[in-house]
Amino acid sequence: MDLFPLIGAFVIFMEALLGILFSGFIIYLYFSGTSENTSFSLICLSRAINNVYVLVLNFLVLSFPLILFSKHVLPISIEALIVPSTINIYIVNEYHCVLICFNRFIAMFAPMYYSRLCSVKVTMAVLGIFYLERIYASISIIYRMFDKNCLATLSLDYFGLMYEYPNCNKDMKNGLDSPLVVLGPLAAFVFTIVLNLITFGKIMHFYMGNKSMDSENLVAVKNNIRLFFQTVLQDSLFFVDMLFTFKLSELSDGRVWALISQMLVWESIHMLDGFIMLMFSNRLSILKSKIFKSNQNNVDRRMFQIGRSSNTLPEIA
C-alpha cells in the first residue's frame, strides 16, 4: 500500500489548518477592537488575509485533493485561475515587508514626518496600489493562458508548475515561469535587508551612546531589537522559499523531496508568517486574556511611539 498520498495530504491539511488558525487570530484581534487602528496593524491584517487566501485556495482546495487522490480533481480551468492568483497574492506579502521597513525607517530617522507619511490612510492607499498591480498581473497571465490554450496547473510528478501542453513552455515564456516573477520580489527582499540594517544601526548607535538611559528608553530599545529580529525572520521566509523552489529542489528527483521543496516549503511560509506575527506581537497577550477571560487591560500599543525629544528613542512596539 502506497502511504505517500495519505501522509502527504495529511501534512498539507495540518499545515494549512495551523496557518489559517494563526493568521485567523490576527484578523480576529483587528476586528474585535482590541487592536489599535495603526499603520502596522493594517499591514498585519492585510498580510494575515493573504495567508488565509493562499492556504485555503492553493493548499486546501487545490493541493490537498491532488495529493490525496493522486489525480486532478478540479477542472483544469479552475486550477488555472487559482495558481496565478495565489502566486501574486504571495508576492504582495513580500511587498508588505518593504512597507514595514519604510515605516520603521521613517519612525527612526524622520519622526516628525511619520504621522503624514505613515498614516492609516496613506498605508491603505499604498496597499491598494500593491493589490491593483498584482490583480492586473494575474488577469494578464490568465488572459494569455486562455487565449493561447495554455492553462497552468500542478504536476503530479514533481508538484511544481506545469502547462497543459508541452509547446506552452515556449508560448508562455513570459508567464508564471518568467524570471520577472522572481526578480521583482527578490529586489524587494534585498532592499528590506539594507533598510533593516540601517535602522538597526540607528538603534544600536542610540543604545551605545546612552549608557545611562532611563527605563522607558531601555524598554524602547529592547522592543526595537525584538521587532528587528521579527522582520529578519519574516523577510527570510521568502529567501528560503526561493532557495528551495529554484535550487534545492534539483537535489533529488524523488517524489517525497519534490513534495517538500515545491509545495510544503511554500505552505510553511504562510503558516510561519502568521505564527511569527502572533508570537512577536503584544496581541498574544490580548489573545490570552480573551481565551482565559481575564480582566487584563488592553496591552496592545502603537507600532511606533515617536519620541518627544532628541534623547528619547522612537519605540517600535
Coordinates of C-alpha atoms in Angstrom, one line a residue:
M1 CA 0.0 0.0 0.0
D2 CA 1.3 3.4 -1.0
L3 CA 1.2 5.7 2.1
F4 CA 2.7 8.7 0.3
P5 CA -0.7 10.2 -0.7
L6 CA -2.2 9.8 2.8
I7 CA 0.9 11.2 4.6
G8 CA 1.4 14.0 2.1
A9 CA -2.2 15.0 2.2
F10 CA -2.3 14.9 6.0
V11 CA 0.8 17.1 6.3
I12 CA -0.7 19.6 3.8
F13 CA -4.0 19.7 5.6
M14 CA -2.4 20.2 9.1
E15 CA -0.1 22.9 7.9
A16 CA -2.9 24.7 6.2
L17 CA -5.1 24.4 9.3
L18 CA -2.4 25.7 11.6
G19 CA -1.6 28.6 9.3
I20 CA -5.3 29.6 9.0
L21 CA -5.5 29.5 12.8
F22 CA -2.5 31.7 13.4
S23 CA -3.5 34.3 10.7
G24 CA -7.1 34.0 11.8
F25 CA -6.2 35.2 15.3
I26 CA -4.5 38.3 13.8
I27 CA -7.7 39.0 11.8
Y28 CA -9.9 38.4 14.8
L29 CA -7.9 40.7 17.0
Y30 CA -8.0 43.5 14.5
F31 CA -11.8 43.4 14.0
S32 CA -12.6 42.7 17.7
G33 CA -11.5 46.2 18.6
T34 CA -8.6 45.0 20.8
S35 CA -6.0 46.2 18.3
E36 CA -5.4 49.9 17.8
N37 CA -6.0 51.1 14.2
T38 CA -2.5 51.9 13.2
S39 CA -0.4 51.6 10.0
F40 CA 1.3 48.5 11.3
S41 CA -1.9 46.7 12.4
L42 CA -3.4 47.4 9.0
I43 CA -0.4 45.8 7.3
C44 CA -0.6 42.8 9.6
L45 CA -4.3 42.5 8.8
S46 CA -3.6 42.5 5.0
R47 CA -0.8 40.0 5.4
A48 CA -2.9 37.7 7.5
I49 CA -5.8 37.8 5.0
N50 CA -3.3 37.0 2.2
N51 CA -2.0 34.0 4.2
V52 CA -5.6 32.6 4.7
Y53 CA -6.4 33.2 1.0
V54 CA -3.4 31.2 -0.2
L55 CA -3.7 28.4 2.3
V56 CA -7.4 27.9 1.6
L57 CA -7.3 28.1 -2.2
N58 CA -3.9 26.8 -3.1
F59 CA -3.5 24.1 -0.5
L60 CA -6.9 23.0 0.9
V61 CA -8.9 23.4 -2.3
L62 CA -6.2 22.5 -4.9
S63 CA -3.2 20.7 -3.4
F64 CA -4.9 18.6 -0.7
P65 CA -7.2 16.6 -3.1
L66 CA -4.5 16.5 -5.7
I67 CA -2.1 14.6 -3.4
L68 CA -4.8 12.5 -1.6
F69 CA -6.3 11.1 -4.8
S70 CA -3.1 11.4 -7.0
K71 CA -5.1 13.0 -9.7
H72 CA -6.6 16.4 -10.7
V73 CA -9.9 16.7 -9.0
L74 CA -10.7 20.2 -10.1
P75 CA -11.3 21.2 -13.7
I76 CA -8.1 22.5 -15.2
S77 CA -9.8 25.8 -16.0
I78 CA -10.4 26.3 -12.2
E79 CA -6.8 25.3 -11.4
A80 CA -5.6 27.9 -14.0
L81 CA -7.4 30.6 -12.1
I82 CA -6.2 29.5 -8.6
V83 CA -2.5 29.2 -9.5
P84 CA -1.7 32.7 -10.7
S85 CA -3.9 34.4 -8.2
T86 CA -2.3 32.7 -5.2
I87 CA 1.2 33.3 -6.6
N88 CA 0.6 37.0 -7.0
I89 CA -1.0 37.3 -3.5
Y90 CA 2.1 35.7 -2.2
I91 CA 4.2 38.4 -3.9
V92 CA 2.1 41.1 -2.2
N93 CA 3.3 39.7 1.2
E94 CA 6.8 40.4 0.1
Y95 CA 5.8 44.0 -0.7
H96 CA 4.4 44.2 2.8
C97 CA 8.0 43.7 4.1
V98 CA 9.1 46.8 2.2
L99 CA 6.3 48.8 3.5
I100 CA 7.1 47.8 7.1
C101 CA 10.8 48.6 6.7
F102 CA 9.9 52.0 5.3
N103 CA 7.6 52.6 8.2
R104 CA 10.3 51.8 10.7
F105 CA 12.9 53.8 8.8
I106 CA 10.7 56.9 8.9
A107 CA 10.0 56.4 12.6
M108 CA 13.7 56.3 13.4
F109 CA 15.1 58.9 11.1
A110 CA 12.2 61.3 10.4
P111 CA 9.7 61.0 13.3
M112 CA 8.4 64.5 12.6
Y113 CA 7.0 63.2 9.2
Y114 CA 5.7 59.9 10.5
S115 CA 2.1 61.0 11.0
R116 CA 2.0 62.2 7.4
L117 CA 3.9 59.5 5.6
C118 CA 2.8 56.5 7.6
S119 CA -0.8 57.3 8.5
V120 CA -3.6 54.7 8.1
K121 CA -4.9 56.4 5.0
V122 CA -1.6 56.6 3.3
T123 CA -0.9 52.9 4.2
M124 CA -4.3 51.9 2.9
A125 CA -3.6 53.7 -0.4
V126 CA -0.2 52.1 -0.8
L127 CA -1.7 48.7 -0.1
G128 CA -4.4 49.4 -2.7
I129 CA -1.7 50.1 -5.3
F130 CA 0.1 46.8 -4.4
Y131 CA -3.1 44.8 -4.8
L132 CA -4.2 46.5 -8.1
E133 CA -0.7 45.9 -9.6
R134 CA -0.9 42.2 -8.7
I135 CA -4.5 41.8 -9.8
Y136 CA -3.6 43.3 -13.1
A137 CA -0.6 40.8 -13.4
S138 CA -2.9 37.9 -12.6
I139 CA -5.6 39.0 -15.1
S140 CA -2.9 39.5 -17.8
I141 CA -1.4 36.0 -17.2
I142 CA -4.9 34.3 -17.0
Y143 CA -6.0 36.0 -20.2
R144 CA -2.8 34.8 -22.1
M145 CA -3.3 31.3 -20.8
F146 CA -6.8 31.0 -22.0
D147 CA -6.1 32.9 -25.2
K148 CA -3.2 30.5 -26.1
N149 CA -5.0 27.5 -24.6
C150 CA -2.0 27.0 -22.3
L151 CA -3.6 26.5 -18.9
A152 CA -1.3 26.3 -15.8
T153 CA -1.7 23.5 -13.3
L154 CA 0.4 21.5 -10.8
S155 CA 2.4 18.5 -11.8
L156 CA 1.5 15.1 -10.3
D157 CA 5.1 14.1 -10.7
Y158 CA 7.2 16.9 -9.2
F159 CA 4.3 19.1 -7.8
G160 CA 5.6 22.2 -9.5
L161 CA 4.1 24.5 -12.1
M162 CA 3.4 23.0 -15.5
Y163 CA 1.3 23.8 -18.6
E164 CA -1.3 21.6 -20.1
Y165 CA 0.6 21.1 -23.4
P166 CA 4.4 20.9 -23.9
N167 CA 4.5 23.6 -26.5
C168 CA 3.1 26.0 -24.0
N169 CA 6.6 26.3 -22.3
K170 CA 7.7 28.3 -25.3
D171 CA 4.4 30.2 -25.9
M172 CA 4.2 31.2 -22.2
K173 CA 7.9 32.1 -21.6
N174 CA 6.8 35.4 -20.1
G175 CA 4.1 33.8 -17.9
L176 CA 4.3 32.4 -14.4
D177 CA 7.7 30.8 -15.1
S178 CA 9.2 34.0 -16.2
P179 CA 12.3 35.2 -14.2
L180 CA 10.4 38.5 -13.7
V181 CA 8.1 36.8 -11.3
V182 CA 11.1 36.2 -9.0
L183 CA 13.3 39.2 -9.8
G184 CA 10.8 41.8 -8.5
P185 CA 10.3 40.3 -5.1
L186 CA 14.0 39.4 -4.9
A187 CA 14.9 43.0 -5.4
A188 CA 12.4 44.0 -2.7
F189 CA 14.0 41.4 -0.4
V190 CA 17.5 42.9 -0.9
F191 CA 16.0 46.4 -0.3
T192 CA 14.5 45.4 3.0
I193 CA 17.8 43.9 4.2
V194 CA 19.6 47.1 3.5
L195 CA 16.9 49.3 5.1
N196 CA 16.7 47.0 8.2
L197 CA 20.4 47.1 8.7
I198 CA 20.4 50.9 8.6
T199 CA 17.5 51.1 11.1
F200 CA 19.2 48.6 13.4
G201 CA 22.4 50.6 13.2
K202 CA 20.4 53.6 14.4
I203 CA 19.0 51.6 17.3
M204 CA 22.4 50.3 18.4
H205 CA 24.0 53.7 18.0
F206 CA 21.5 55.2 20.3
Y207 CA 21.9 52.4 22.8
M208 CA 25.7 52.6 22.8
G209 CA 25.7 56.3 23.1
N210 CA 23.3 56.4 26.1
K211 CA 24.7 54.2 28.8
S212 CA 22.6 55.9 31.5
M213 CA 19.2 55.8 29.7
D214 CA 16.0 55.6 31.7
S215 CA 13.8 52.6 31.9
E216 CA 11.4 54.0 29.3
N217 CA 14.2 54.2 26.7
L218 CA 15.6 50.8 27.7
V219 CA 12.2 49.2 27.0
A220 CA 12.0 51.0 23.7
V221 CA 15.5 49.7 22.7
K222 CA 14.5 46.1 23.7
N223 CA 11.3 46.4 21.7
N224 CA 13.1 47.8 18.7
I225 CA 15.7 44.9 18.7
R226 CA 12.9 42.4 19.2
L227 CA 11.0 43.6 16.2
F228 CA 14.2 43.8 14.2
F229 CA 14.6 40.1 14.5
Q230 CA 10.9 39.6 13.8
T231 CA 11.4 41.5 10.5
V232 CA 14.5 39.5 9.6
L233 CA 12.6 36.2 10.2
Q234 CA 9.7 37.2 8.1
D235 CA 11.9 38.6 5.3
S236 CA 14.0 35.4 5.3
L237 CA 10.9 33.3 4.6
F238 CA 10.8 34.5 1.0
F239 CA 14.5 33.8 0.5
V240 CA 14.1 30.2 1.9
D241 CA 11.2 29.6 -0.4
M242 CA 13.1 30.8 -3.5
L243 CA 16.1 28.7 -2.4
F244 CA 14.1 25.5 -2.3
T245 CA 12.0 26.2 -5.4
F246 CA 14.8 27.1 -7.8
K247 CA 17.9 25.4 -6.3
L248 CA 17.4 22.8 -3.6
S249 CA 14.5 21.2 -5.5
E250 CA 17.1 20.0 -8.0
L251 CA 19.0 17.9 -5.5
S252 CA 16.7 14.9 -6.0
D253 CA 14.1 13.6 -8.4
G254 CA 12.2 11.7 -5.7
R255 CA 8.5 12.5 -5.2
V256 CA 9.0 13.0 -1.4
W257 CA 11.7 15.6 -1.9
A258 CA 9.6 17.2 -4.7
L259 CA 6.6 17.5 -2.4
I260 CA 8.8 19.1 0.3
S261 CA 10.7 21.5 -1.8
Q262 CA 7.9 22.5 -4.2
M263 CA 4.8 22.5 -2.1
L264 CA 5.4 22.1 1.7
V265 CA 8.0 24.8 2.0
W266 CA 5.7 27.3 0.3
E267 CA 2.9 26.3 2.6
S268 CA 5.1 26.6 5.6
I269 CA 6.0 30.2 4.6
H270 CA 2.4 31.2 5.1
M271 CA 1.9 29.2 8.2
L272 CA 5.1 30.5 9.9
D273 CA 4.3 34.1 8.8
G274 CA 1.1 34.1 10.8
F275 CA 2.9 32.4 13.7
I276 CA 5.7 35.0 13.8
M277 CA 3.3 37.9 13.7
L278 CA 1.4 36.4 16.6
M279 CA 4.4 35.4 18.7
F280 CA 6.3 38.7 18.3
S281 CA 3.3 40.9 19.0
N282 CA 1.7 42.2 22.1
R283 CA -1.5 40.9 20.5
L284 CA -0.6 37.5 22.0
S285 CA -1.2 38.9 25.5
I286 CA -4.6 40.2 24.3
L287 CA -5.4 36.8 22.8
K288 CA -4.6 35.1 26.1
S289 CA -6.8 37.5 28.0
K290 CA -9.6 36.7 25.6
I291 CA -9.2 33.0 25.8
F292 CA -8.9 32.8 29.6
K293 CA -11.4 35.6 30.2
S294 CA -9.1 37.5 32.4
N295 CA -9.5 41.2 33.4
Q296 CA -6.2 42.2 31.9
N297 CA -6.3 45.7 30.3
N298 CA -5.6 46.2 26.7
V299 CA -1.8 45.9 26.3
D300 CA -1.6 46.5 22.6
R301 CA 0.3 49.7 21.9
R302 CA 1.1 51.6 18.8
M303 CA 3.6 50.1 16.5
F304 CA 5.6 53.4 16.6
Q305 CA 5.7 55.7 19.5
I306 CA 7.5 58.8 18.4
G307 CA 9.9 60.3 20.9
R308 CA 9.3 63.9 22.1
S309 CA 12.9 64.8 22.5
S310 CA 16.3 64.0 20.9
N311 CA 17.1 61.9 24.0
T312 CA 14.1 59.6 23.5
L313 CA 14.3 56.7 21.1
P314 CA 11.2 56.2 19.0
E315 CA 9.8 52.9 20.1
I316 CA 8.8 50.2 17.6
A317 CA 6.5 48.2 19.7

